[in-house]
Structures are given as structure tokens and as C-alpha cells.
């Protein structure tokens, strides 16, 4: 007998029929003898609807009050699932985040979990009940209702699994696992049966929007095996777990990409100590997050400095740098918000040479110019013109033979 935490996302509880299907799935899991804690999201579209209502009064709305409004979405689904389970003769208890005491800090709309009281849940489980918990929410020490950021139900589920030392945290969603890349771009993209935390973090942060990235960080920190599955199609899904040292690693696990990037270049930057700090401190003060950074080798006492930011921050960052250019002694500021980042990710590249050359050759064969390159131990990323994104992803997927079953 195992303790399993299951999380059902918005589309999985999007209608009365879907909630009934979830209740049936819960019953089937219980029939296998497992203890079960179920975390649910709001019905699909509901959080957006509530957000829109709040914004009709003020944009942005007061964040404490917004959290009071947004948490109602999940409160509806826990109650409905509780009713559906009881109607099937399955003892169930639903709880809001505040009721189970998922204690968070007071950062409304993006709170972080501080502690979870597992005793009441354990007591219910001991009585044979299925415990249904509202995702995405908690309560601060003063009793204010908080939310964990969009997509936060994933984090609720993983945090509960960690607190309860569950055997597995299963995330039911509308896709049947994590793929080698987006199947809308590469039709023969393959579902991965297993991927390790580090790879998933690199792929999630690069835009594989299957899981909230914080939930993967949490799972990795507390070693909670995570499984992504479809609530529509039967199948084993993808297990996200620590690296399996007994198995040979596939060279590359996936091709991730991100179109939300923009690039800023400072031309003719004085080549002296402290200049990178000055540029980036200004950018950080404006609350703009920087991703890739490249500085060229100095010549004639000056150098070029390029970095990327989220596309939403592009105008703000460009304006800021243009204002500061003369003070920094920079000759020219250039920008481009029509870029995209493509990355190859895989644990196997730690022990294999030649990944970069295979990658660059595949892009060259398609006539795609590489504007920036950055690497980490298990990832190589390039920035290219946005118009080559899909072509580049396809070329790389083929170059690393990711369509071949048994590749991993
Ligand atoms: N309902 C929230 C959202 O739409 C939380 C979640 O579904 O994970 O972001
Ligand atoms: Mg989600």
C-alpha cells in the first residue's frame, strides 16, 4: 500500500462530467489499496474569469483582496469533488489551503509555502477518507488568505507529497507526459518515459509549460518522485525523478525553446572594472530579469556587451539603457525583440564531446545564423532570429535522432 498525492488541473475538472471522471479515477486508485490525497485546480477558465472581474475595479487590483477572490475557484472544485466522492460511497473530506494549514509568507499573489501541518490529513487518511485539498492557496501567520502564483496547484501537490513523504506525486493534466519537444512543431516528438529533475528544470525554465517550475524545484529539493499523466488517455506518463545512475543516459533528452526573449546590445562599452556591474545594477533596479549575458573581448579599450531579457521588459530596458548610455560612456545601444532561444538539454552531454558541433552543424545546414551561445553542464542554448525558431527546433530534433524509440 502506498500513499499517493494526485493533482488534477483545470481542464481535468473543467465540467461536471470531468469531475465525475476524476471521482471514478480516485475510486480506482483506492481500489488498489492506496491512501490518497487529491489536489485540484479551479475549473478551466475560472481563475482568468475571476481575475477579469477583479480588474474591472482596479488594474492591478489590491493584491490581498485579489487573493480572496482567486481562491474561490479552487474552493468550488474541492467541494464538488467531495460531493461526487461521497455520492459514490467513498468517504471524503475537502479542505481549503487555510483549513489544512498550508502556511505561507505574506507575499500576496506569489506567496511561498513555509510549513504544512500534516497531522489533520494523516488523521483523515487513518479513518479511510480521501483528503481533497484546494490547490494554489495558503494562509499567512496572521490568517490572511494567499495564493502561490499562476499554476501554483502543482506546487501545492508537491509540497503536500513532501510533507506527507508520499510515494509518488501524480500530476494529471491534458497532455500524457513530457515530450522531447513541442509536438505541435515536431509531429514525431516522443513522450519521455523518464527524465531527471535537472533536465526537467532546464526544460521547464525554457518554456516546456507542463509543470510550474517551482513545483519541480520543490520536488527536486525534497526528492519527491513526480509523474505527469493525462486524465484523458490511459498511460504511464513521464516520471520525473532523481538521476538513475544504473542506466546509461541518453545524450539529449529534449529540445526546449522560448520565443519570449529580447536582446539588448551596448556597443563601445569602456573596458574597465565595474562596468558590467553598473549596467546590470541599473537593469536589476528596474526589476528586469536578465537571462543570457555575453561580453566580447576588449579591443581599443572598448568592448560590446549583450544580454537578453523577457520580451515584456524589452521597451523598459531599452529606454533605461538609452537614458544611461552617455553616463556609462557607451557609444550605442541596440535592441532586437524578434529573437528566440533554442536549447538542447541532456544529462548525457556531461560525458560526451561533440554535442555543440552536432548542434551548430544542424543549424548551419539550414542556413540559420546563431546570434548568441551559452552553455551549462547539461544544456547548450542559442539565440536565433525568431523566424527560424520552428525550422531550428525541427532540424535539431532530427540531428539528435530524438524521434527514435529506445533513444531513452
Ligand atoms: N487555478 C490557478 C491558475 O489557473 C492555479 C492552478 O491551476 O494551478 O493559475
Ligand atoms: Mg497548470
XYZ file of N, CA and C in Angstrom, residues 9 11 15 55 69 75 116 158 164 191 205 237 275 300 321 323 342 353 356 385:
60
model
N -5.522 19.186 -12.885
C -5.505 20.565 -13.349
C -6.869 21.020 -13.861
N -8.327 21.701 -16.781
C -9.102 21.008 -17.818
C -9.614 19.669 -17.306
N -15.566 20.440 -16.094
C -17.020 20.327 -16.226
C -17.508 19.292 -15.216
N -10.219 42.948 -12.012
C -9.596 44.044 -12.760
C -10.609 45.072 -13.239
N -10.427 36.701 -3.780
C -11.290 36.383 -4.926
C -10.794 35.118 -5.639
N -11.996 26.485 -4.254
C -12.932 26.070 -3.194
C -14.159 25.385 -3.804
N 3.623 23.047 6.490
C 2.348 22.349 6.309
C 2.129 21.459 7.527
N 3.027 19.006 -4.788
C 4.380 18.533 -4.468
C 4.706 18.809 -3.000
N 4.055 14.799 3.511
C 3.494 13.501 3.902
C 4.428 12.336 3.564
N 7.150 10.944 -26.306
C 6.998 11.060 -24.859
C 8.197 10.421 -24.176
N 12.185 25.791 -17.472
C 12.515 27.206 -17.482
C 12.628 27.703 -18.911
N 2.638 7.870 -18.549
C 3.108 9.247 -18.398
C 4.617 9.349 -18.378
N 32.152 47.964 -14.961
C 31.184 48.433 -15.957
C 30.010 47.451 -16.100
N 40.847 48.136 -28.456
C 40.906 49.606 -28.429
C 40.254 50.176 -27.164
N 18.486 51.983 -20.804
C 19.876 51.979 -21.255
C 20.170 53.186 -22.137
N 18.820 56.094 -21.856
C 18.967 57.230 -20.946
C 20.330 57.242 -20.266
N 16.773 28.616 -28.519
C 16.584 27.165 -28.661
C 17.681 26.477 -27.849
N 31.632 14.418 -25.856
C 32.033 15.594 -26.616
C 31.186 15.641 -27.889
N 27.915 20.173 -29.127
C 27.865 21.531 -29.680
C 28.081 21.503 -31.184
N 17.230 34.334 -34.978
C 16.112 35.146 -35.435
C 14.821 34.356 -35.208
